[in-house]
Amino acid sequence: MKNFALGALVASSTLLTPFAAFAQTEIQFWHAFTGRLGELVDAQVEQFNASQSDYKVVANYKGNYSETLNAGIAAFRAGEQPDILMVFEVGTATMMAAKGAVKPVYQVMEEAGVPFNSDDYIGAVKGYYTTTDGKMLSLPFNSSTPVLWVNRDLLDKAGVAKDVDLSTWENIGPVLDKLKAAGVDCPMTTAWQSWIQLENLSAYHNVPFASEENGFGGLDAKLEFNGPVQVKHIQTLGDWAKKGEFIYKGRRNEGGADFRSGSCALFTESSAGYAGIKAEAKFNFEVHPLPYWADVKGAPQNTIIGGASLWVMEGKPAEDYKGVAEFLNFLSSPDVQAKWHQDTGYLPITKAAADLTREQGFYKENPGTDVAVIQMTAKEPTENSKGIRLGNFDQIRTIIDEELEAVWSGDKSAQDALDTAVTRGNQLLRRFEQANR
């Protein structure tokens, strides 16, 4: 869309004085952030707009992740799509399958002549949004990974040693026993159970969540998260649930409020929970790496991300894409990324932003805020740990939620629940495959 500032001609009896007419290309950016995150996005847009005069980015909130994706798809069908659309990570396969709807980021940058090197981005982040030969399809924007949040005051009251090793699930069990014995009502809870307790569990232990490189290798992928490692982990959580040591709060982040209020001792949640916990917690808290099973060879590998990336929509003039390239380059710059990382708790998407944050002393002043970065970058991602790319993934997560709830309630064993989830989920994968051949 073009927004033209029209010049005027002012006439006098002897002279016409022309005023310069400037054309500014308008870039539409649809996103899913409200509240504080929405304010921070607006600040980024304002900073970019003030830094140059050729382009004007207009940011618009379009609802939650699902609503924003649906709005973008509907707009494209009507020929009214934005230039840039924010899409959550589970929508990646859907965007890839939208033939003719998206323009790959690597192509946008190349055609605009804007310097761009996908190797500048953190491996476990860029892997989610690249082709198997390393070409970046969308730009990582807000990326987080799960960590273990700890209410140190509750652990102290339960007599748990300050130097207790919380790095393995084997060590978590005895700590939960102590917390329960000390009268803690919520020894442990989790947010986003499928993302953390199955998707990330699989990656962290380098076992497949699905075949075909977790779906990266083709639409004929089949779910495989009913293997020994996943079954052991889910059954252990189910056993802890029976003992009142693992308290299920809900499918999304319902447990966040309980942890921030001080009623839960251990909480597996996104690294992006940092801002809210820091602002609300009235207790001493710590952030630790996500625990792993020590008896699994090669563990821990690396965790995978949640969050969203920015997709460029097809059907726009060449001048729009030049502006899009400049804006995406701005968002990826070390200064902008470092500030975003520090303000939100989301990961820095580039190595340079992480280095700058360290040089600025942020990690030293805020202990534990580098845990997520280290956890994701300590090892090069494998076929099992670079991410998950499956069609109908949002619906598959709903199936997983239903089956996990049957384990927490004691109605099913972990093996039965995961076997059923795999069978039901594979039916959705085959429908997606047939629709996108």
GROMACS .gro file of C-alpha atoms in nm:
model
  437
    1MET     CA    1   0.000   0.000   0.000
    2LYS     CA    2   0.129   0.346  -0.083
    3ASN     CA    3   0.069   0.655   0.122
    4PHE     CA    4   0.151   0.968  -0.072
    5ALA     CA    5   0.218   1.302   0.096
    6LEU     CA    6   0.097   1.550  -0.161
    7GLY     CA    7   0.297   1.863  -0.222
    8ALA     CA    8   0.119   2.195  -0.256
    9LEU     CA    9   0.168   2.486  -0.484
   10VAL     CA   10   0.128   2.821  -0.318
   11ALA     CA   11   0.067   3.105  -0.562
   12SER     CA   12   0.133   3.475  -0.520
   13SER     CA   13   0.096   3.756  -0.773
   14THR     CA   14   0.451   3.700  -0.898
   15LEU     CA   15   0.570   3.354  -0.787
   16LEU     CA   16   0.468   2.987  -0.748
   17THR     CA   17   0.670   2.811  -0.475
   18PRO     CA   18   0.668   2.427  -0.502
   19PHE     CA   19   0.690   2.222  -0.186
   20ALA     CA   20   0.862   1.883  -0.224
   21ALA     CA   21   0.636   1.582  -0.249
   22PHE     CA   22   0.757   1.270  -0.071
   23ALA     CA   23   0.631   0.917  -0.129
   24GLN     CA   24   0.653   0.681   0.170
   25THR     CA   25   0.588   0.308   0.125
   26GLU     CA   26   0.356   0.168   0.392
   27ILE     CA   27   0.429  -0.180   0.531
   28GLN     CA   28   0.144  -0.362   0.706
   29PHE     CA   29   0.253  -0.584   0.998
   30TRP     CA   30  -0.008  -0.803   1.171
   31HIS     CA   31   0.084  -0.951   1.509
   32ALA     CA   32  -0.063  -1.131   1.811
   33PHE     CA   33   0.072  -0.923   2.099
   34THR     CA   34  -0.125  -0.712   2.341
   35GLY     CA   35  -0.039  -0.560   2.679
   36ARG     CA   36   0.327  -0.509   2.757
   37LEU     CA   37   0.446  -0.715   2.460
   38GLY     CA   38   0.226  -0.509   2.230
   39GLU     CA   39   0.380  -0.192   2.370
   40LEU     CA   40   0.731  -0.323   2.307
   41VAL     CA   41   0.643  -0.415   1.947
   42ASP     CA   42   0.501  -0.066   1.894
   43ALA     CA   43   0.824   0.080   2.030
   44GLN     CA   44   1.029  -0.124   1.781
   45VAL     CA   45   0.810  -0.006   1.495
   46GLU     CA   46   0.837   0.357   1.605
   47GLN     CA   47   1.214   0.328   1.631
   48PHE     CA   48   1.240   0.185   1.279
   49ASN     CA   49   1.006   0.446   1.134
   50ALA     CA   50   1.208   0.725   1.294
   51SER     CA   51   1.536   0.583   1.163
   52GLN     CA   52   1.452   0.640   0.795
   53SER     CA   53   1.200   0.816   0.573
   54ASP     CA   54   1.140   0.571   0.286
   55TYR     CA   55   0.908   0.328   0.467
   56LYS     CA   56   0.640   0.338   0.732
   57VAL     CA   57   0.558   0.017   0.916
   58VAL     CA   58   0.204   0.002   1.055
   59ALA     CA   59   0.157  -0.259   1.327
   60ASN     CA   60  -0.188  -0.407   1.393
   61TYR     CA   61  -0.296  -0.648   1.667
   62LYS     CA   62  -0.516  -0.924   1.522
   63GLY     CA   63  -0.595  -1.139   1.825
   64ASN     CA   64  -0.421  -1.441   1.974
   65TYR     CA   65  -0.190  -1.664   1.771
   66SER     CA   66  -0.468  -1.874   1.620
   67GLU     CA   67  -0.683  -1.571   1.542
   68THR     CA   68  -0.393  -1.387   1.378
   69LEU     CA   69  -0.312  -1.686   1.158
   70ASN     CA   70  -0.675  -1.724   1.055
   71ALA     CA   71  -0.704  -1.351   0.985
   72GLY     CA   72  -0.397  -1.366   0.762
   73ILE     CA   73  -0.529  -1.663   0.564
   74ALA     CA   74  -0.871  -1.502   0.518
   75ALA     CA   75  -0.711  -1.173   0.412
   76PHE     CA   76  -0.495  -1.346   0.151
   77ARG     CA   77  -0.798  -1.516   0.000
   78ALA     CA   78  -0.965  -1.176  -0.024
   79GLY     CA   79  -0.655  -1.013  -0.172
   80GLU     CA   80  -0.612  -0.794   0.137
   81GLN     CA   81  -0.316  -0.963   0.306
   82PRO     CA   82  -0.058  -0.771   0.511
   83ASP     CA   83   0.307  -0.755   0.411
   84ILE     CA   84   0.419  -0.933   0.729
   85LEU     CA   85   0.221  -1.187   0.933
   86MET     CA   86   0.317  -1.324   1.275
   87VAL     CA   87   0.255  -1.701   1.296
   88PHE     CA   88   0.315  -1.926   1.597
   89GLU     CA   89   0.554  -2.215   1.555
   90VAL     CA   90   0.286  -2.485   1.527
   91GLY     CA   91   0.152  -2.305   1.221
   92THR     CA   92   0.479  -2.343   1.029
   93ALA     CA   93   0.367  -2.644   0.824
   94THR     CA   94   0.039  -2.470   0.744
   95MET     CA   95   0.224  -2.166   0.608
   96MET     CA   96   0.460  -2.383   0.405
   97ALA     CA   97   0.165  -2.564   0.252
   98ALA     CA   98  -0.005  -2.236   0.155
   99LYS     CA   99   0.116  -2.243  -0.205
  100GLY     CA  100   0.161  -1.898  -0.353
  101ALA     CA  101   0.074  -1.724  -0.026
  102VAL     CA  102   0.420  -1.668   0.121
  103LYS     CA  103   0.748  -1.527  -0.005
  104PRO     CA  104   1.048  -1.691   0.168
  105VAL     CA  105   1.254  -1.455   0.380
  106TYR     CA  106   1.583  -1.559   0.219
  107GLN     CA  107   1.438  -1.463  -0.120
  108VAL     CA  108   1.303  -1.131   0.008
  109MET     CA  109   1.644  -1.035   0.147
  110GLU     CA  110   1.830  -1.153  -0.162
  111GLU     CA  111   1.611  -0.962  -0.407
  112ALA     CA  112   1.630  -0.647  -0.194
  113GLY     CA  113   2.008  -0.665  -0.174
  114VAL     CA  114   1.999  -0.654   0.207
  115PRO     CA  115   2.286  -0.839   0.379
  116PHE     CA  116   2.155  -1.162   0.528
  117ASN     CA  117   2.329  -1.470   0.665
  118SER     CA  118   2.121  -1.744   0.824
  119ASP     CA  119   2.431  -1.865   1.009
  120ASP     CA  120   2.407  -1.552   1.226
  121TYR     CA  121   2.101  -1.701   1.395
  122ILE     CA  122   2.108  -1.946   1.685
  123GLY     CA  123   2.095  -2.298   1.541
  124ALA     CA  124   1.807  -2.432   1.747
  125VAL     CA  125   1.605  -2.121   1.662
  126LYS     CA  126   1.665  -2.099   1.289
  127GLY     CA  127   1.619  -2.474   1.243
  128TYR     CA  128   1.250  -2.441   1.305
  129TYR     CA  129   1.203  -2.205   1.015
  130THR     CA  130   1.445  -2.327   0.749
  131THR     CA  131   1.430  -2.583   0.471
  132THR     CA  132   1.631  -2.903   0.500
  133ASP     CA  133   1.906  -2.735   0.296
  134GLY     CA  134   1.925  -2.435   0.530
  135LYS     CA  135   1.719  -2.170   0.350
  136MET     CA  136   1.523  -1.951   0.594
  137LEU     CA  137   1.151  -1.935   0.519
  138SER     CA  138   1.040  -1.696   0.792
  139LEU     CA  139   1.221  -1.474   1.040
  140PRO     CA  140   1.238  -1.594   1.401
  141PHE     CA  141   1.095  -1.320   1.621
  142ASN     CA  142   0.981  -1.418   1.969
  143SER     CA  143   1.139  -1.748   2.064
  144SER     CA  144   1.147  -1.910   2.406
  145THR     CA  145   1.233  -2.250   2.549
  146PRO     CA  146   1.122  -2.427   2.868
  147VAL     CA  147   1.322  -2.406   3.191
  148LEU     CA  148   1.269  -2.500   3.555
  149TRP     CA  149   1.156  -2.215   3.781
  150VAL     CA  150   1.218  -2.268   4.153
  151ASN     CA  151   1.063  -2.108   4.461
  152ARG     CA  152   1.372  -2.112   4.680
  153ASP     CA  153   1.180  -2.006   4.992
  154LEU     CA  154   0.954  -2.314   4.978
  155LEU     CA  155   1.256  -2.542   4.925
  156ASP     CA  156   1.429  -2.384   5.226
  157LYS     CA  157   1.122  -2.435   5.446
  158ALA     CA  158   1.112  -2.801   5.341
  159GLY     CA  159   1.476  -2.847   5.437
  160VAL     CA  160   1.602  -2.897   5.083
  161ALA     CA  161   1.974  -2.821   5.063
  162LYS     CA  162   2.065  -2.499   4.884
  163ASP     CA  163   2.313  -2.685   4.666
  164VAL     CA  164   2.071  -2.962   4.569
  165ASP     CA  165   2.120  -3.083   4.213
  166LEU     CA  166   1.798  -3.020   4.020
  167SER     CA  167   1.942  -3.103   3.680
  168THR     CA  168   1.793  -3.455   3.652
  169TRP     CA  169   1.446  -3.599   3.695
  170GLU     CA  170   1.601  -3.869   3.912
  171ASN     CA  171   1.693  -3.595   4.160
  172ILE     CA  172   1.361  -3.413   4.134
  173GLY     CA  173   1.168  -3.707   4.286
  174PRO     CA  174   1.325  -3.691   4.638
  175VAL     CA  175   1.284  -3.312   4.642
  176LEU     CA  176   0.913  -3.350   4.570
  177ASP     CA  177   0.887  -3.604   4.854
  178LYS     CA  178   1.037  -3.350   5.095
  179LEU     CA  179   0.812  -3.071   4.975
  180LYS     CA  180   0.502  -3.286   5.014
  181ALA     CA  181   0.608  -3.401   5.361
  182ALA     CA  182   0.660  -3.037   5.460
  183GLY     CA  183   0.300  -2.958   5.371
  184VAL     CA  184   0.353  -2.781   5.039
  185ASP     CA  185   0.022  -2.809   4.852
  186CYS     CA  186   0.178  -2.773   4.507
  187PRO     CA  187   0.525  -2.928   4.497
  188MET     CA  188   0.538  -2.910   4.116
  189THR     CA  189   0.327  -2.798   3.823
  190THR     CA  190   0.380  -2.732   3.454
  191ALA     CA  191   0.265  -2.503   3.178
  192TRP     CA  192   0.203  -2.613   2.817
  193GLN     CA  193   0.223  -2.986   2.891
  194SER     CA  194   0.257  -3.109   2.530
  195TRP     CA  195   0.526  -2.853   2.444
  196ILE     CA  196   0.734  -2.913   2.757
  197GLN     CA  197   0.667  -3.269   2.871
  198LEU     CA  198   0.659  -3.438   2.528
  199GLU     CA  199   0.790  -3.216   2.247
  200ASN     CA  200   1.084  -3.076   2.440
  201LEU     CA  201   1.137  -3.396   2.636
  202SER     CA  202   1.190  -3.578   2.306
  203ALA     CA  203   1.431  -3.321   2.167
  204TYR     CA  204   1.624  -3.293   2.495
  205HIS     CA  205   1.684  -3.669   2.490
  206ASN     CA  206   1.746  -3.685   2.115
  207VAL     CA  207   1.460  -3.923   2.045
  208PRO     CA  208   1.208  -3.863   1.765
  209PHE     CA  209   0.873  -3.701   1.824
  210ALA     CA  210   0.778  -3.802   1.468
  211SER     CA  211   0.943  -3.972   1.173
  212GLU     CA  212   1.085  -3.788   0.870
  213GLU     CA  213   1.303  -3.563   1.089
  214ASN     CA  214   1.002  -3.464   1.301
  215GLY     CA  215   0.816  -3.376   0.983
  216PHE     CA  216   1.091  -3.164   0.826
  217GLY     CA  217   1.159  -3.435   0.570
  218GLY     CA  218   0.812  -3.473   0.428
  219LEU     CA  219   0.436  -3.474   0.474
  220ASP     CA  220   0.434  -3.851   0.524
  221ALA     CA  221   0.567  -3.821   0.880
  222LYS     CA  222   0.422  -4.045   1.150
  223LEU     CA  223   0.406  -3.968   1.521
  224GLU     CA  224   0.655  -4.161   1.736
  225PHE     CA  225   0.627  -4.003   2.082
  226ASN     CA  226   0.512  -4.330   2.239
  227GLY     CA  227   0.865  -4.465   2.278
  228PRO     CA  228   1.036  -4.581   2.600
  229VAL     CA  229   1.175  -4.241   2.704
  230GLN     CA  230   0.843  -4.060   2.663
  231VAL     CA  231   0.644  -4.339   2.830
  232LYS     CA  232   0.879  -4.347   3.129
  233HIS     CA  233   0.859  -3.973   3.174
  234ILE     CA  234   0.481  -3.944   3.147
  235GLN     CA  235   0.429  -4.243   3.374
  236THR     CA  236   0.661  -4.088   3.633
  237LEU     CA  237   0.461  -3.765   3.625
  238GLY     CA  238   0.143  -3.970   3.653
  239ASP     CA  239   0.281  -4.149   3.959
  240TRP     CA  240   0.375  -3.814   4.112
  241ALA     CA  241   0.023  -3.690   4.038
  242LYS     CA  242  -0.125  -3.982   4.235
  243LYS     CA  243   0.097  -3.886   4.531
  244GLY     CA  244  -0.012  -3.524   4.513
  245GLU     CA  245   0.336  -3.411   4.414
  246PHE     CA  246   0.263  -3.312   4.055
  247ILE     CA  247  -0.040  -3.084   4.039
  248TYR     CA  248  -0.203  -3.039   3.699
  249LYS     CA  249  -0.335  -2.685   3.652
  250GLY     CA  250  -0.442  -2.679   3.288
  251ARG     CA  251  -0.343  -2.706   2.924
  252ARG     CA  252  -0.192  -2.363   2.878
  253ASN     CA  253  -0.022  -2.153   3.146
  254GLU     CA  254  -0.279  -2.166   3.420
  255GLY     CA  255  -0.008  -2.270   3.667
  256GLY     CA  256   0.182  -1.946   3.613
  257ALA     CA  257  -0.038  -1.750   3.852
  258ASP     CA  258   0.006  -2.016   4.123
  259PHE     CA  259   0.383  -2.009   4.091
  260ARG     CA  260   0.402  -1.629   4.088
  261SER     CA  261   0.178  -1.614   4.397
  262GLY     CA  262   0.418  -1.843   4.583
  263SER     CA  263   0.201  -2.154   4.619
  264CYS     CA  264   0.398  -2.386   4.385
  265ALA     CA  265   0.759  -2.484   4.448
  266LEU     CA  266   0.877  -2.613   4.109
  267PHE     CA  267   0.739  -2.496   3.777
  268THR     CA  268   0.836  -2.602   3.425
  269GLU     CA  269   0.755  -2.306   3.205
  270SER     CA  270   0.882  -2.089   2.922
  271SER     CA  271   1.196  -1.884   2.969
  272ALA     CA  272   0.975  -1.591   2.867
  273GLY     CA  273   0.803  -1.623   3.206
  274TYR     CA  274   1.091  -1.418   3.345
  275ALA     CA  275   0.932  -1.075   3.312
  276GLY     CA  276   0.611  -1.176   3.492
  277ILE     CA  277   0.785  -1.372   3.765
  278LYS     CA  278   1.031  -1.092   3.833
  279ALA     CA  279   0.751  -0.837   3.850
  280GLU     CA  280   0.510  -1.035   4.071
  281ALA     CA  281   0.705  -1.284   4.285
  282LYS     CA  282   0.736  -1.185   4.651
  283PHE     CA  283   0.979  -1.469   4.718
  284ASN     CA  284   1.332  -1.568   4.622
  285PHE     CA  285   1.323  -1.751   4.290
  286GLU     CA  286   1.577  -1.925   4.070
  287VAL     CA  287   1.585  -2.047   3.713
  288HIS     CA  288   1.745  -2.383   3.634
  289PRO     CA  289   1.786  -2.585   3.315
  290LEU     CA  290   1.501  -2.818   3.228
  291PRO     CA  291   1.574  -3.151   3.403
  292TYR     CA  292   1.668  -3.457   3.197
  293TRP     CA  293   1.684  -3.832   3.255
  294ALA     CA  294   2.045  -3.920   3.335
  295ASP     CA  295   2.008  -4.280   3.218
  296VAL     CA  296   1.938  -4.174   2.857
  297LYS     CA  297   2.259  -4.187   2.654
  298GLY     CA  298   2.369  -3.848   2.522
  299ALA     CA  299   2.123  -3.646   2.726
  300PRO     CA  300   2.084  -3.359   2.755
  301GLN     CA  301   2.082  -3.262   2.387
  302ASN     CA  302   1.910  -2.925   2.332
  303THR     CA  303   1.558  -2.803   2.390
  304ILE     CA  304   1.342  -2.656   2.113
  305ILE     CA  305   1.156  -2.331   2.084
  306GLY     CA  306   0.806  -2.201   2.117
  307GLY     CA  307   0.683  -1.860   2.009
  308ALA     CA  308   0.639  -1.716   1.662
  309SER     CA  309   0.812  -1.606   1.345
  310LEU     CA  310   0.738  -1.342   1.083
  311TRP     CA  311   0.617  -1.457   0.741
  312VAL     CA  312   0.623  -1.236   0.433
  313MET     CA  313   0.309  -1.258   0.223
  314GLU     CA  314   0.306  -1.280  -0.155
  315GLY     CA  315   0.120  -1.043  -0.388
  316LYS     CA  316   0.285  -0.715  -0.292
  317PRO     CA  317   0.477  -0.459  -0.506
  318ALA     CA  318   0.856  -0.486  -0.526
  319GLU     CA  319   0.896  -0.163  -0.330
  320ASP     CA  320   0.705  -0.314  -0.038
  321TYR     CA  321   0.948  -0.603  -0.024
  322LYS     CA  322   1.243  -0.366  -0.008
  323GLY     CA  323   1.085  -0.207   0.296
  324VAL     CA  324   1.007  -0.546   0.448
  325ALA     CA  325   1.370  -0.651   0.406
  326GLU     CA  326   1.494  -0.335   0.575
  327PHE     CA  327   1.252  -0.380   0.866
  328LEU     CA  328   1.343  -0.747   0.918
  329ASN     CA  329   1.710  -0.655   0.907
  330PHE     CA  330   1.642  -0.387   1.170
  331LEU     CA  331   1.462  -0.636   1.397
  332SER     CA  332   1.758  -0.875   1.374
  333SER     CA  333   2.021  -0.613   1.459
  334PRO     CA  334   2.218  -0.681   1.779
  335ASP     CA  335   2.099  -0.371   1.967
  336VAL     CA  336   1.730  -0.428   1.892
  337GLN     CA  337   1.746  -0.801   1.963
  338ALA     CA  338   1.944  -0.760   2.285
  339LYS     CA  339   1.690  -0.512   2.420
  340TRP     CA  340   1.398  -0.738   2.320
  341HIS     CA  341   1.565  -1.034   2.492
  342GLN     CA  342   1.631  -0.837   2.810
  343ASP     CA  343   1.286  -0.676   2.824
  344THR     CA  344   1.083  -0.989   2.759
  345GLY     CA  345   1.278  -1.301   2.853
  346TYR     CA  346   1.249  -1.429   2.497
  347LEU     CA  347   1.567  -1.569   2.349
  348PRO     CA  348   1.805  -1.352   2.149
  349ILE     CA  349   1.761  -1.493   1.799
  350THR     CA  350   2.119  -1.413   1.695
  351LYS     CA  351   2.456  -1.501   1.843
  352ALA     CA  352   2.556  -1.133   1.825
  353ALA     CA  353   2.259  -1.029   2.042
  354ALA     CA  354   2.347  -1.291   2.302
  355ASP     CA  355   2.710  -1.175   2.304
  356LEU     CA  356   2.605  -0.811   2.338
  357THR     CA  357   2.373  -0.892   2.627
  358ARG     CA  358   2.660  -1.067   2.802
  359GLU     CA  359   2.896  -0.774   2.737
  360GLN     CA  360   2.639  -0.533   2.880
  361GLY     CA  361   2.643  -0.730   3.207
  362PHE     CA  362   2.276  -0.829   3.197
  363TYR     CA  363   2.336  -1.196   3.277
  364LYS     CA  364   2.562  -1.107   3.569
  365GLU     CA  365   2.306  -0.864   3.710
  366ASN     CA  366   2.018  -1.107   3.656
  367PRO     CA  367   2.148  -1.456   3.746
  368GLY     CA  368   1.993  -1.743   3.554
  369THR     CA  369   1.868  -1.538   3.260
  370ASP     CA  370   2.129  -1.701   3.038
  371VAL     CA  371   2.019  -2.056   3.126
  372ALA     CA  372   1.785  -2.081   2.828
  373VAL     CA  373   2.049  -1.957   2.585
  374ILE     CA  374   2.308  -2.205   2.712
  375GLN     CA  375   2.053  -2.488   2.713
  376MET     CA  376   1.974  -2.433   2.345
  377THR     CA  377   2.323  -2.363   2.216
  378ALA     CA  378   2.548  -2.608   2.403
  379LYS     CA  379   2.509  -2.868   2.126
  380GLU     CA  380   2.438  -2.856   1.756
  381PRO     CA  381   2.075  -2.958   1.687
  382THR     CA  382   2.009  -3.305   1.545
  383GLU     CA  383   1.727  -3.437   1.328
  384ASN     CA  384   1.540  -3.504   1.652
  385SER     CA  385   1.613  -3.169   1.818
  386LYS     CA  386   1.596  -2.897   1.555
  387GLY     CA  387   1.220  -2.860   1.589
  388ILE     CA  388   0.887  -3.009   1.485
  389ARG     CA  389   0.705  -2.936   1.162
  390LEU     CA  390   0.373  -3.117   1.136
  391GLY     CA  391   0.043  -3.039   0.969
  392ASN     CA  392  -0.266  -2.997   1.188
  393PHE     CA  393  -0.028  -2.967   1.481
  394ASP     CA  394  -0.256  -2.744   1.686
  395GLN     CA  395  -0.526  -3.012   1.671
  396ILE     CA  396  -0.271  -3.283   1.750
  397ARG     CA  397  -0.174  -3.093   2.063
  398THR     CA  398  -0.537  -3.097   2.170
  399ILE     CA  399  -0.541  -3.476   2.136
  400ILE     CA  400  -0.222  -3.500   2.341
  401ASP     CA  401  -0.377  -3.279   2.610
  402GLU     CA  402  -0.680  -3.506   2.632
  403GLU     CA  403  -0.471  -3.821   2.664
  404LEU     CA  404  -0.229  -3.673   2.919
  405GLU     CA  405  -0.522  -3.563   3.133
  406ALA     CA  406  -0.631  -3.927   3.144
  407VAL     CA  407  -0.289  -4.017   3.286
  408TRP     CA  408  -0.295  -3.742   3.550
  409SER     CA  409  -0.643  -3.855   3.662
  410GLY     CA  410  -0.529  -4.217   3.685
  411ASP     CA  411  -0.767  -4.338   3.415
  412LYS     CA  412  -0.495  -4.452   3.174
  413SER     CA  413  -0.137  -4.572   3.186
  414ALA     CA  414   0.120  -4.361   3.004
  415GLN     CA  415   0.166  -4.633   2.741
  416ASP     CA  416  -0.207  -4.657   2.666
  417ALA     CA  417  -0.250  -4.280   2.654
  418LEU     CA  418   0.048  -4.215   2.426
  419ASP     CA  419  -0.040  -4.506   2.199
  420THR     CA  420  -0.390  -4.365   2.159
  421ALA     CA  421  -0.258  -4.011   2.102
  422VAL     CA  422  -0.025  -4.138   1.830
  423THR     CA  423  -0.306  -4.328   1.655
  424ARG     CA  424  -0.546  -4.035   1.668
  425GLY     CA  425  -0.279  -3.785   1.571
  426ASN     CA  426  -0.164  -3.989   1.273
  427GLN     CA  427  -0.516  -3.975   1.133
  428LEU     CA  428  -0.488  -3.594   1.129
  429LEU     CA  429  -0.146  -3.613   0.964
  430ARG     CA  430  -0.282  -3.831   0.684
  431ARG     CA  431  -0.565  -3.584   0.621
  432PHE     CA  432  -0.314  -3.300   0.599
  433GLU     CA  433  -0.095  -3.503   0.366
  434GLN     CA  434  -0.385  -3.583   0.133
  435ALA     CA  435  -0.497  -3.220   0.125
  436ASN     CA  436  -0.150  -3.088   0.039
  437ARG     CA  437  -0.007  -3.337  -0.209
   0.00000   0.00000   0.00000
